[in-house]
Each structure stands twice: as structure tokens, then as C-alpha cells.
PDB file of C-alpha atoms in Angstrom:
ATOM      1  CA  MET A 170      22.560  -8.632  40.318  1.00  0.00           C
ATOM      2  CA  ARG A 171      23.064 -10.379  36.134  1.00  0.00           C
ATOM      3  CA  LYS A 172      19.296 -11.499  35.685  1.00  0.00           C
ATOM      4  CA  VAL A 173      17.930  -8.422  37.126  1.00  0.00           C
ATOM      5  CA  LEU A 174      20.277  -5.559  34.419  1.00  0.00           C
ATOM      6  CA  LEU A 175      18.819  -8.890  31.453  1.00  0.00           C
ATOM      7  CA  GLY A 176      14.873  -8.365  32.953  1.00  0.00           C
ATOM      8  CA  THR A 177      15.226  -4.907  32.954  1.00  0.00           C
ATOM      9  CA  ILE A 178      16.581  -5.174  29.308  1.00  0.00           C
ATOM     10  CA  CYS A 179      14.092  -7.106  28.215  1.00  0.00           C
ATOM     11  CA  ILE A 180      11.174  -4.401  30.203  1.00  0.00           C
ATOM     12  CA  MET A 181      12.399  -1.443  28.771  1.00  0.00           C
ATOM     13  CA  PHE A 182      13.085  -3.067  24.899  1.00  0.00           C
ATOM     14  CA  THR A 183       9.089  -4.087  25.601  1.00  0.00           C
ATOM     15  CA  ILE A 184       8.139  -0.556  26.232  1.00  0.00           C
ATOM     16  CA  SER A 185       9.495   0.045  23.390  1.00  0.00           C
ATOM     17  CA  LEU A 186       8.144  -1.609  21.001  1.00  0.00           C
ATOM     18  CA  TYR A 187       5.000  -0.637  22.857  1.00  0.00           C
ATOM     19  CA  GLY A 188       5.701   2.061  22.042  1.00  0.00           C
ATOM     20  CA  GLN A 189       6.481   2.671  19.025  1.00  0.00           C
ATOM     21  CA  GLN A 190       2.968   0.330  17.843  1.00  0.00           C
ATOM     22  CA  ASN A 191       0.671   3.258  19.896  1.00  0.00           C
ATOM     23  CA  ALA A 192       2.403   5.379  17.263  1.00  0.00           C
ATOM     24  CA  LEU A 193       1.958   3.785  14.956  1.00  0.00           C
ATOM     25  CA  MET A 194      -1.451   2.722  15.401  1.00  0.00           C
ATOM     26  CA  LYS A 195      -1.842   6.913  15.287  1.00  0.00           C
ATOM     27  CA  GLU A 196      -1.037   8.015  12.757  1.00  0.00           C
ATOM     28  CA  GLN A 197      -2.512   5.103  10.596  1.00  0.00           C
ATOM     29  CA  LYS A 198      -5.988   5.932  12.619  1.00  0.00           C
ATOM     30  CA  GLN A 199      -5.462   9.804  12.342  1.00  0.00           C
ATOM     31  CA  MET A 200      -4.382   8.857   8.538  1.00  0.00           C
ATOM     32  CA  ILE A 201      -7.396   5.897   7.865  1.00  0.00           C
ATOM     33  CA  GLY A 202      -9.332   9.101  10.088  1.00  0.00           C
ATOM     34  CA  GLU A 203      -9.599  11.450   7.214  1.00  0.00           C
ATOM     35  CA  PHE A 204      -9.502   9.791   4.170  1.00  0.00           C
ATOM     36  CA  SER A 205     -12.113   7.898   4.449  1.00  0.00           C
ATOM     37  CA  GLY A 206     -14.275  11.261   5.729  1.00  0.00           C
ATOM     38  CA  HIS A 207     -14.223  10.249   9.934  1.00  0.00           C
ATOM     39  CA  PHE A 208     -12.065  13.119  10.511  1.00  0.00           C
ATOM     40  CA  PRO A 209     -11.734  15.973   8.836  1.00  0.00           C
ATOM     41  CA  THR A 210      -8.646  17.114   7.158  1.00  0.00           C
ATOM     42  CA  LYS A 211      -6.178  19.649   7.746  1.00  0.00           C
ATOM     43  CA  ASP A 212      -8.053  22.121   5.685  1.00  0.00           C
ATOM     44  CA  ASN A 213     -10.981  21.423   7.618  1.00  0.00           C
ATOM     45  CA  THR A 214     -12.761  19.682   4.325  1.00  0.00           C
ATOM     46  CA  TYR A 215     -14.500  15.865   4.367  1.00  0.00           C
ATOM     47  CA  LEU A 216     -12.864  13.240   1.599  1.00  0.00           C
ATOM     48  CA  ARG A 217     -16.198  10.908   1.771  1.00  0.00           C
ATOM     49  CA  ALA A 218     -15.789   9.691  -1.310  1.00  0.00           C
ATOM     50  CA  ARG A 219     -13.197   8.908  -3.655  1.00  0.00           C
ATOM     51  CA  ASP A 220     -15.386   8.282  -6.297  1.00  0.00           C
ATOM     52  CA  THR A 221     -16.054  10.752  -8.541  1.00  0.00           C
ATOM     53  CA  PRO A 222     -12.549  12.882 -11.050  1.00  0.00           C
ATOM     54  CA  GLU A 223     -13.591  15.938  -8.434  1.00  0.00           C
ATOM     55  CA  ASN A 224     -13.272  13.360  -5.313  1.00  0.00           C
ATOM     56  CA  ARG A 225     -10.549  11.700  -6.496  1.00  0.00           C
ATOM     57  CA  ALA A 226      -8.725  14.919  -7.386  1.00  0.00           C
ATOM     58  CA  LYS A 227      -8.704  15.611  -3.907  1.00  0.00           C
ATOM     59  CA  ALA A 228      -7.456  12.505  -2.619  1.00  0.00           C
ATOM     60  CA  ALA A 229      -4.496  12.980  -4.425  1.00  0.00           C
ATOM     61  CA  ASP A 230      -4.231  16.429  -3.734  1.00  0.00           C
ATOM     62  CA  TYR A 231      -4.546  14.705   0.285  1.00  0.00           C
ATOM     63  CA  LEU A 232      -1.463  12.854  -0.438  1.00  0.00           C
ATOM     64  CA  ALA A 233       0.863  14.876  -1.977  1.00  0.00           C
ATOM     65  CA  ASP A 234       0.531  16.917   0.935  1.00  0.00           C
ATOM     66  CA  ARG A 235       0.526  13.912   3.028  1.00  0.00           C
ATOM     67  CA  ILE A 236       4.050  13.031   0.982  1.00  0.00           C
ATOM     68  CA  LYS A 237       5.590  16.817   1.448  1.00  0.00           C
ATOM     69  CA  GLN A 238       4.909  16.464   5.682  1.00  0.00           C
ATOM     70  CA  ILE A 239       7.435  13.092   6.030  1.00  0.00           C
ATOM     71  CA  GLY A 240       9.912  15.540   4.610  1.00  0.00           C
ATOM     72  CA  LEU A 241       9.486  14.311   0.844  1.00  0.00           C
ATOM     73  CA  VAL A 242       8.796  15.286  -3.592  1.00  0.00           C
ATOM     74  CA  PRO A 243       5.434  13.995  -4.713  1.00  0.00           C
ATOM     75  CA  GLN A 244       5.296  13.803  -7.776  1.00  0.00           C
ATOM     76  CA  ARG A 245       2.048  13.031 -10.622  1.00  0.00           C
ATOM     77  CA  ASN A 246       2.508  10.187 -13.615  1.00  0.00           C
ATOM     78  CA  ARG A 247      -0.899  11.621 -15.806  1.00  0.00           C
ATOM     79  CA  TYR A 248      -2.204  10.029 -17.660  1.00  0.00           C
ATOM     80  CA  ARG A 249      -5.343   9.506 -20.407  1.00  0.00           C
ATOM     81  CA  PHE A 250      -5.680   5.519 -21.536  1.00  0.00           C
ATOM     82  CA  ARG A 251      -7.874   4.733 -23.806  1.00  0.00           C
ATOM     83  CA  ASN A 252     -10.398   2.038 -23.498  1.00  0.00           C
ATOM     84  CA  LEU A 253     -10.515  -1.443 -24.669  1.00  0.00           C
ATOM     85  CA  ASN A 254     -11.815  -0.892 -27.651  1.00  0.00           C
ATOM     86  CA  PRO A 255     -11.311   2.582 -29.651  1.00  0.00           C
ATOM     87  CA  LEU A 256     -14.819   3.003 -30.979  1.00  0.00           C
ATOM     88  CA  ILE A 257     -16.404   2.901 -27.084  1.00  0.00           C
ATOM     89  CA  ASP A 258     -13.260   6.208 -27.136  1.00  0.00           C
ATOM     90  CA  VAL A 259     -15.825   7.672 -29.791  1.00  0.00           C
ATOM     91  CA  LEU A 260     -19.046   7.845 -27.140  1.00  0.00           C
ATOM     92  CA  PHE A 261     -17.588   8.080 -23.904  1.00  0.00           C
ATOM     93  CA  SER A 262     -14.316   9.580 -22.786  1.00  0.00           C
ATOM     94  CA  PRO A 263     -11.242   7.775 -22.637  1.00  0.00           C
ATOM     95  CA  PHE A 264      -9.900   7.644 -18.906  1.00  0.00           C
ATOM     96  CA  ARG A 265      -7.873   9.988 -17.190  1.00  0.00           C
ATOM     97  CA  GLY A 266      -6.432   9.897 -13.493  1.00  0.00           C
ATOM     98  CA  GLU A 267      -3.172  10.521 -11.992  1.00  0.00           C
ATOM     99  CA  ASN A 268      -0.602   8.530  -9.848  1.00  0.00           C
ATOM    100  CA  ILE A 269       0.685   9.889  -6.795  1.00  0.00           C
ATOM    101  CA  TYR A 270       4.110   8.793  -6.517  1.00  0.00           C
ATOM    102  CA  THR A 271       7.157  10.470  -5.069  1.00  0.00           C
ATOM    103  CA  ILE A 272      11.466   8.447  -4.752  1.00  0.00           C
ATOM    104  CA  ILE A 273      13.109   7.648  -2.152  1.00  0.00           C
ATOM    105  CA  PRO A 274      16.366   7.730  -2.774  1.00  0.00           C
ATOM    106  CA  ALA A 275      19.287   4.359  -2.007  1.00  0.00           C
ATOM    107  CA  THR A 276      22.310   5.229  -0.163  1.00  0.00           C
ATOM    108  CA  ASN A 277      24.614   4.503  -2.138  1.00  0.00           C
ATOM    109  CA  SER A 278      24.479   4.264  -5.234  1.00  0.00           C
ATOM    110  CA  SER A 279      22.091   1.953  -7.003  1.00  0.00           C
ATOM    111  CA  ASP A 280      19.969   2.208 -10.324  1.00  0.00           C
ATOM    112  CA  GLN A 281      17.579  -0.911  -9.127  1.00  0.00           C
ATOM    113  CA  HIS A 282      14.162  -0.022  -7.817  1.00  0.00           C
ATOM    114  CA  ILE A 283      11.235  -1.154  -5.939  1.00  0.00           C
ATOM    115  CA  VAL A 284       8.027   0.068  -6.187  1.00  0.00           C
ATOM    116  CA  LEU A 285       5.128  -0.231  -3.701  1.00  0.00           C
ATOM    117  CA  GLY A 286       2.002   0.291  -4.595  1.00  0.00           C
ATOM    118  CA  ALA A 287      -1.745   0.862  -2.981  1.00  0.00           C
ATOM    119  CA  HIS A 288      -4.920   1.468  -5.240  1.00  0.00           C
ATOM    120  CA  TYR A 289      -6.060   4.944  -3.569  1.00  0.00           C
ATOM    121  CA  ASP A 290      -9.457   5.435  -5.317  1.00  0.00           C
ATOM    122  CA  SER A 291     -13.323   4.134  -3.391  1.00  0.00           C
ATOM    123  CA  GLU A 292     -16.440   2.799  -5.498  1.00  0.00           C
ATOM    124  CA  LEU A 293     -19.316   5.095  -5.791  1.00  0.00           C
ATOM    125  CA  ASN A 294     -20.389   6.537  -2.786  1.00  0.00           C
ATOM    126  CA  CYS A 295     -17.886   4.241  -1.087  1.00  0.00           C
ATOM    127  CA  PRO A 296     -15.975   5.493   1.826  1.00  0.00           C
ATOM    128  CA  GLY A 297     -13.829   2.855   1.170  1.00  0.00           C
ATOM    129  CA  ALA A 298     -11.753   2.779   4.616  1.00  0.00           C
ATOM    130  CA  ILE A 299     -10.725  -1.081   4.659  1.00  0.00           C
ATOM    131  CA  ASP A 300     -10.365  -1.232   0.232  1.00  0.00           C
ATOM    132  CA  ASN A 301      -8.951   0.588   0.269  1.00  0.00           C
ATOM    133  CA  GLY A 302      -6.949   2.963   2.285  1.00  0.00           C
ATOM    134  CA  THR A 303      -5.589   0.373   4.636  1.00  0.00           C
ATOM    135  CA  GLY A 304      -3.030  -1.203   1.465  1.00  0.00           C
ATOM    136  CA  SER A 305      -2.390   3.498   0.999  1.00  0.00           C
ATOM    137  CA  THR A 306      -2.030   3.535   4.269  1.00  0.00           C
ATOM    138  CA  LEU A 307       0.211   0.835   4.995  1.00  0.00           C
ATOM    139  CA  ILE A 308       2.699   1.902   2.344  1.00  0.00           C
ATOM    140  CA  TYR A 309       3.101   5.620   3.822  1.00  0.00           C
ATOM    141  CA  SER A 310       3.982   4.421   6.985  1.00  0.00           C
ATOM    142  CA  VAL A 311       6.155   1.967   4.874  1.00  0.00           C
ATOM    143  CA  GLY A 312       7.984   4.807   2.945  1.00  0.00           C
ATOM    144  CA  ARG A 313       8.011   6.469   5.338  1.00  0.00           C
ATOM    145  CA  MET A 314       9.945   4.197   7.889  1.00  0.00           C
ATOM    146  CA  LEU A 315      12.366   3.260   5.404  1.00  0.00           C
ATOM    147  CA  SER A 316      13.236   6.783   4.782  1.00  0.00           C
ATOM    148  CA  GLY A 317      14.868   6.567   8.054  1.00  0.00           C
ATOM    149  CA  LEU A 318      16.840   4.549   6.856  1.00  0.00           C
ATOM    150  CA  ASP A 319      20.507   4.565   7.651  1.00  0.00           C
ATOM    151  CA  THR A 320      21.622   2.874   3.591  1.00  0.00           C
ATOM    152  CA  ARG A 321      19.268   1.258   1.152  1.00  0.00           C
ATOM    153  CA  GLU A 322      20.862  -0.562  -1.209  1.00  0.00           C
ATOM    154  CA  MET A 323      18.153   0.437  -2.927  1.00  0.00           C
ATOM    155  CA  ASN A 324      16.627   3.621  -5.111  1.00  0.00           C
ATOM    156  CA  LEU A 325      11.669   2.832  -3.710  1.00  0.00           C
ATOM    157  CA  ILE A 326       9.356   4.266  -5.427  1.00  0.00           C
ATOM    158  CA  ILE A 327       6.007   4.335  -2.897  1.00  0.00           C
ATOM    159  CA  VAL A 328       3.302   5.223  -6.204  1.00  0.00           C
ATOM    160  CA  PHE A 329      -1.022   5.866  -4.896  1.00  0.00           C
ATOM    161  CA  PHE A 330      -2.619   4.234  -7.283  1.00  0.00           C
ATOM    162  CA  ASP A 331      -5.797   6.150  -9.231  1.00  0.00           C
ATOM    163  CA  GLN A 332      -9.142   4.237 -11.055  1.00  0.00           C
ATOM    164  CA  GLU A 333      -7.506   0.711  -9.886  1.00  0.00           C
ATOM    165  CA  GLU A 334     -12.351   0.179  -9.171  1.00  0.00           C
ATOM    166  CA  GLU A 335     -12.146   0.531 -12.864  1.00  0.00           C
ATOM    167  CA  ASP A 336      -9.948  -2.409 -14.656  1.00  0.00           C
ATOM    168  CA  LEU A 337      -6.842  -1.389 -13.153  1.00  0.00           C
ATOM    169  CA  VAL A 338      -6.056   2.450 -15.457  1.00  0.00           C
ATOM    170  CA  GLY A 339      -4.045   3.441 -13.411  1.00  0.00           C
ATOM    171  CA  SER A 340      -1.000   1.452 -12.572  1.00  0.00           C
ATOM    172  CA  GLN A 341      -1.185   0.725 -16.129  1.00  0.00           C
ATOM    173  CA  ALA A 342      -0.908   3.452 -16.584  1.00  0.00           C
ATOM    174  CA  PHE A 343       2.344   3.384 -14.183  1.00  0.00           C
ATOM    175  CA  ALA A 344       4.025  -0.148 -15.631  1.00  0.00           C
ATOM    176  CA  ASP A 345       3.722   2.174 -18.872  1.00  0.00           C
ATOM    177  CA  TRP A 346       5.410   5.310 -17.092  1.00  0.00           C
ATOM    178  CA  LEU A 347       7.954   2.108 -15.557  1.00  0.00           C
ATOM    179  CA  THR A 348       8.973   0.985 -19.059  1.00  0.00           C
ATOM    180  CA  ASP A 349       8.916   3.870 -20.717  1.00  0.00           C
ATOM    181  CA  GLU A 350      11.234   5.958 -18.383  1.00  0.00           C
ATOM    182  CA  LYS A 351      13.560   2.583 -18.634  1.00  0.00           C
ATOM    183  CA  LEU A 352      14.242   2.477 -15.290  1.00  0.00           C
ATOM    184  CA  ASN A 353      15.966  -1.366 -13.273  1.00  0.00           C
ATOM    185  CA  VAL A 354      12.496  -2.459 -11.474  1.00  0.00           C
ATOM    186  CA  HIS A 355      13.854  -5.113  -9.081  1.00  0.00           C
ATOM    187  CA  SER A 356       9.902  -6.167  -7.981  1.00  0.00           C
ATOM    188  CA  VAL A 357       6.596  -4.513  -7.298  1.00  0.00           C
ATOM    189  CA  HIS A 358       4.611  -5.088  -4.085  1.00  0.00           C
ATOM    190  CA  THR A 359       1.075  -3.914  -3.882  1.00  0.00           C
ATOM    191  CA  PHE A 360      -1.407  -3.919  -1.406  1.00  0.00           C
ATOM    192  CA  ASP A 361      -4.050  -3.976  -1.719  1.00  0.00           C
ATOM    193  CA  MET A 362      -6.957  -3.810   1.512  1.00  0.00           C
ATOM    194  CA  VAL A 363      -5.204  -5.009   5.346  1.00  0.00           C
ATOM    195  CA  GLY A 364      -7.489  -4.670   8.048  1.00  0.00           C
ATOM    196  CA  TRP A 365      -9.409  -7.662   8.918  1.00  0.00           C
ATOM    197  CA  ASP A 366      -9.493 -10.253  10.664  1.00  0.00           C
ATOM    198  CA  GLU A 367     -12.009 -11.521  12.451  1.00  0.00           C
ATOM    199  CA  ASP A 368     -10.385 -14.339  13.432  1.00  0.00           C
ATOM    200  CA  GLY A 369      -7.568 -12.678  14.991  1.00  0.00           C
ATOM    201  CA  ASN A 370      -5.357 -15.439  13.834  1.00  0.00           C
ATOM    202  CA  ARG A 371      -2.769 -12.258  12.027  1.00  0.00           C
ATOM    203  CA  GLU A 372      -2.380 -13.941   8.869  1.00  0.00           C
ATOM    204  CA  MET A 373      -2.090 -11.878   5.395  1.00  0.00           C
ATOM    205  CA  GLU A 374      -2.819 -13.504   2.011  1.00  0.00           C
ATOM    206  CA  LEU A 375       0.353 -13.730  -1.072  1.00  0.00           C
ATOM    207  CA  GLU A 376      -1.540 -13.367  -4.507  1.00  0.00           C
ATOM    208  CA  LEU A 377       0.871 -14.935  -7.362  1.00  0.00           C
ATOM    209  CA  PRO A 378       4.522 -13.746  -6.434  1.00  0.00           C
ATOM    210  CA  THR A 379       7.420 -14.970  -7.730  1.00  0.00           C
ATOM    211  CA  THR A 380       9.524 -18.190  -6.279  1.00  0.00           C
ATOM    212  CA  TYR A 381      12.112 -15.605  -4.611  1.00  0.00           C
ATOM    213  CA  LEU A 382       9.361 -13.069  -2.952  1.00  0.00           C
ATOM    214  CA  GLU A 383       7.404 -15.963  -2.044  1.00  0.00           C
ATOM    215  CA  ASN A 384      10.244 -17.017  -0.266  1.00  0.00           C
ATOM    216  CA  VAL A 385      11.783 -13.994   1.343  1.00  0.00           C
ATOM    217  CA  TYR A 386       7.997 -12.997   2.647  1.00  0.00           C
ATOM    218  CA  SER A 387       7.767 -16.472   3.869  1.00  0.00           C
ATOM    219  CA  GLU A 388      11.289 -16.813   5.248  1.00  0.00           C
ATOM    220  CA  LYS A 389      10.014 -12.846   7.364  1.00  0.00           C
ATOM    221  CA  ALA A 390       5.949 -14.437   8.388  1.00  0.00           C
ATOM    222  CA  ARG A 391       7.972 -16.891   9.802  1.00  0.00           C
ATOM    223  CA  GLU A 392       9.804 -15.209  12.339  1.00  0.00           C
ATOM    224  CA  MET A 393       7.496 -13.087  13.356  1.00  0.00           C
ATOM    225  CA  ASP A 394       4.910 -15.767  13.457  1.00  0.00           C
ATOM    226  CA  ILE A 395       2.868 -14.520  11.057  1.00  0.00           C
ATOM    227  CA  PRO A 396       0.665 -16.677   8.412  1.00  0.00           C
ATOM    228  CA  LEU A 397       1.171 -16.688   5.286  1.00  0.00           C
ATOM    229  CA  TYR A 398      -0.851 -18.376   2.722  1.00  0.00           C
ATOM    230  CA  VAL A 399      -0.463 -18.380  -1.225  1.00  0.00           C
ATOM    231  CA  THR A 400      -3.115 -17.918  -3.350  1.00  0.00           C
ATOM    232  CA  LYS A 401      -3.877 -17.323  -7.689  1.00  0.00           C
ATOM    233  CA  ILE A 402      -5.572 -13.742  -7.669  1.00  0.00           C
ATOM    234  CA  ASN A 403      -5.085 -11.766 -10.120  1.00  0.00           C
ATOM    235  CA  SER A 404      -8.170  -9.428  -9.994  1.00  0.00           C
ATOM    236  CA  THR A 405      -5.815  -6.400  -8.202  1.00  0.00           C
ATOM    237  CA  ASP A 406      -3.055  -3.410  -9.104  1.00  0.00           C
ATOM    238  CA  HIS A 407       0.395  -6.228  -9.618  1.00  0.00           C
ATOM    239  CA  HIS A 408      -1.831  -8.098 -12.336  1.00  0.00           C
ATOM    240  CA  SER A 409      -1.089  -4.950 -14.531  1.00  0.00           C
ATOM    241  CA  PHE A 410       2.598  -5.555 -13.600  1.00  0.00           C
ATOM    242  CA  ARG A 411       2.878  -8.752 -14.412  1.00  0.00           C
ATOM    243  CA  GLN A 412       1.041  -8.213 -17.942  1.00  0.00           C
ATOM    244  CA  ALA A 413       3.857  -5.569 -18.163  1.00  0.00           C
ATOM    245  CA  GLY A 414       6.707  -7.886 -17.337  1.00  0.00           C
ATOM    246  CA  PHE A 415       7.748  -6.714 -13.786  1.00  0.00           C
ATOM    247  CA  ASP A 416       8.183  -9.439 -10.825  1.00  0.00           C
ATOM    248  CA  ALA A 417       4.902  -8.741  -8.840  1.00  0.00           C
ATOM    249  CA  ILE A 418       2.881  -9.601  -5.998  1.00  0.00           C
ATOM    250  CA  GLY A 419      -0.049  -9.022  -4.188  1.00  0.00           C
ATOM    251  CA  ILE A 420      -0.188  -8.958  -0.861  1.00  0.00           C
ATOM    252  CA  ASN A 421      -3.419  -7.995   1.508  1.00  0.00           C
ATOM    253  CA  GLU A 422      -5.667  -9.818   3.638  1.00  0.00           C
ATOM    254  CA  ALA A 423      -7.097 -13.098   3.165  1.00  0.00           C
ATOM    255  CA  TYR A 424      -9.352 -12.685   1.238  1.00  0.00           C
ATOM    256  CA  GLY A 425      -9.102 -15.470  -0.975  1.00  0.00           C
ATOM    257  CA  LYS A 426     -10.069 -17.559   2.866  1.00  0.00           C
ATOM    258  CA  ARG A 427     -13.377 -14.793   3.015  1.00  0.00           C
ATOM    259  CA  ASP A 428     -11.661 -13.899   7.072  1.00  0.00           C
ATOM    260  CA  THR A 429     -12.447 -10.524   4.703  1.00  0.00           C
ATOM    261  CA  THR A 430     -14.765  -6.969   5.221  1.00  0.00           C
ATOM    262  CA  PRO A 431     -17.840  -7.542   3.863  1.00  0.00           C
ATOM    263  CA  PHE A 432     -17.967  -4.155   3.086  1.00  0.00           C
ATOM    264  CA  LYS A 433     -16.700  -3.364   0.184  1.00  0.00           C
ATOM    265  CA  ASP A 434     -17.865  -1.333  -2.709  1.00  0.00           C
ATOM    266  CA  THR A 435     -20.780  -0.124  -0.240  1.00  0.00           C
ATOM    267  CA  PRO A 436     -20.811   3.289   1.932  1.00  0.00           C
ATOM    268  CA  GLN A 437     -21.128   0.802   4.812  1.00  0.00           C
ATOM    269  CA  ASP A 438     -17.228   0.282   4.542  1.00  0.00           C
ATOM    270  CA  THR A 439     -15.823   2.954   6.951  1.00  0.00           C
ATOM    271  CA  TYR A 440     -13.780   4.250   9.021  1.00  0.00           C
ATOM    272  CA  GLU A 441     -14.716   1.997  12.806  1.00  0.00           C
ATOM    273  CA  THR A 442     -14.722  -1.601  10.424  1.00  0.00           C
ATOM    274  CA  VAL A 443     -11.035  -1.170  10.627  1.00  0.00           C
ATOM    275  CA  ASN A 444      -9.246  -3.658  12.931  1.00  0.00           C
ATOM    276  CA  PHE A 445      -5.352  -1.283  13.477  1.00  0.00           C
ATOM    277  CA  GLU A 446      -3.527  -3.011  15.413  1.00  0.00           C
ATOM    278  CA  TYR A 447      -3.960  -6.120  12.595  1.00  0.00           C
ATOM    279  CA  LEU A 448      -3.080  -2.923  10.633  1.00  0.00           C
ATOM    280  CA  ALA A 449       0.124  -1.600  12.702  1.00  0.00           C
ATOM    281  CA  GLY A 450       1.615  -5.419  13.022  1.00  0.00           C
ATOM    282  CA  SER A 451       0.810  -6.438   9.238  1.00  0.00           C
ATOM    283  CA  THR A 452       3.143  -3.162   8.071  1.00  0.00           C
ATOM    284  CA  GLN A 453       5.629  -3.681  10.196  1.00  0.00           C
ATOM    285  CA  TYR A 454       6.128  -7.246   8.967  1.00  0.00           C
ATOM    286  CA  VAL A 455       6.030  -6.049   5.345  1.00  0.00           C
ATOM    287  CA  PHE A 456       8.427  -2.856   6.783  1.00  0.00           C
ATOM    288  CA  GLU A 457      10.878  -5.981   7.476  1.00  0.00           C
ATOM    289  CA  VAL A 458      10.452  -7.713   4.891  1.00  0.00           C
ATOM    290  CA  ILE A 459      11.100  -4.239   2.482  1.00  0.00           C
ATOM    291  CA  LYS A 460      14.949  -3.763   4.354  1.00  0.00           C
ATOM    292  CA  GLU A 461      15.160  -7.510   4.049  1.00  0.00           C
ATOM    293  CA  ILE A 462      14.960  -7.277   0.103  1.00  0.00           C
ATOM    294  CA  ILE A 463      16.774  -3.161  -0.155  1.00  0.00           C
ATOM    295  CA  ASN A 464      19.959  -4.403   2.094  1.00  0.00           C
ATOM    296  CA  GLY A 465      20.539  -8.024   1.982  1.00  0.00           C
ATOM    297  CA  ASP A 466      19.421  -9.188  -1.929  1.00  0.00           C
ATOM    298  CA  ASP A 467      21.772 -11.317  -2.991  1.00  0.00           C
TER     299      ASP A 467
END
């Protein structure tokens, strides 16, 4: 009788996990489909690319609406960012854009914040399904799941960066905002391309982690049987926060090992090329890591 009961419990648990994974994949397919122009948005328009100021503004509005759909409050970090050489401002307009973010408050009193970020812009005429529809969708799903926890010992900021493709301007602006607001930031985690896994091994890349962040990601990866490796790549948004003095890490598909989308920055970076099973598994992994940090940090 006991064996039958245990077997029944195991089957029910497996079915529950399978159902959760399918629901997550359904959510992520819909969001990336809309975000890359594969499906129309709810107002029956298509986001073909997130490249020009006009297209980026439409994408920002889309993300703000998405945040509202899960019961959170979207906020806009608008910025005007000068070119590196002031003389260039005479010839060209300074960078302008807006980061879209939301704050998920701690359930207990805390002044600490964890930042999860991903850029939402794309190169010219590029649908940007993997770069970086996948990173944006991952943090959206993780934010939704974290907002449903009964206990959060730290505040969470979910932020979608503008203009990563233009010298990391959006993340630099947000790092400046965090500094100006004098927020107590525990760590910053940025995600750029999490949708390609040609060899099927579920491997992920950690970019320039602190010792603490490397340890917590590695421990959870061992529990979930996810291969990891560490690189010194600093060419995406986590670099902006490290430069500003924050503990930061970049996480993505195996870019350094070239198990990464060959369609980056091209019109072929489309919905059909996304490995949604890999994205959903990576999302669940990141959720477990961040959940442990916010509720188990010493």
C-alpha cells in the first residue's frame, strides 16, 4: 500500500511539474511571438523590429502594458545621454530613450534591492527574437513568479533596458539612476540571449561573476543538473553596472563556446529559431537562484 501511495505521489508531482513547464512555455511563446512581430499584439499591431526611436517607443509601451497584466506597476526611466565626445553632440543629437522597470517590494521591511535586467532594443531591421526577446521574456517570467512568493526578504527591480545595441546606453543610464537614488543594491543580474542550445546540453554562461554570485549559481546548477562555465565577456549590460561599482553578473546561452544563435543582428533572428524548452528550463533555473538569494542570503 505504501509503495502504491508513494508511486501515486511521484506521478502527481511529475504531472504538476510538466503542467508548470507547459504553462511557462505557452506564456513565453506568446510574448516572444508578439515582441518579434510573429504574432500581432493585443491592439492588432506588429512589432517588426525594435530599432528606430519610434519602434523602441512602441516596444516600451508593450512592456509597460505587459507589466500591468501581471498586477505590477510599470515605471519609466527616461534619459538623455550625451555622446562620449561632447563635440559629437554638435553634429548628432544626444542619446534619448527610456528604460521600463517595476519594483516588487519585499514582504518584510528591507532596503536591499536585487536588479534583474535585459535589453529590449534590436539592431536595424532585426526582429530580435533571441537577441534579446529571450532575455526580456526570461526576466518577465521570473518577475511574475517571484511576485507570487509568500516571502521576499529583499526588494526586486525588473528592468528592460533601451539602447544596448548603442554602446550600452540604457543600462548606463539606469546604473546612474540607481546611484542617484542611493539605493542599497545587493546585486545586478543581466540576461542577453537565452534561446539557443544546438547541442541540447542546457549549458549556460556566467559572465564576470563575483565569487559569491558564481557560488550561488553553481550550487543551484549542480542541483538541477545544468552545466555552467565562466567567462570574462563584458560586452553587454552587466558591464555598465560593474563600471558603476555594483556587484553584477551576465547570464546567457553558451555564447563564449559558440553554441549561440548564428542569426544575431540579422533579419533571420526570428521566432522560429527560439528553443523554447531551453528558455523555459533556464527561466526556472534563474527563478530558483534568485529565490534562494532573496530568502536565503546570509
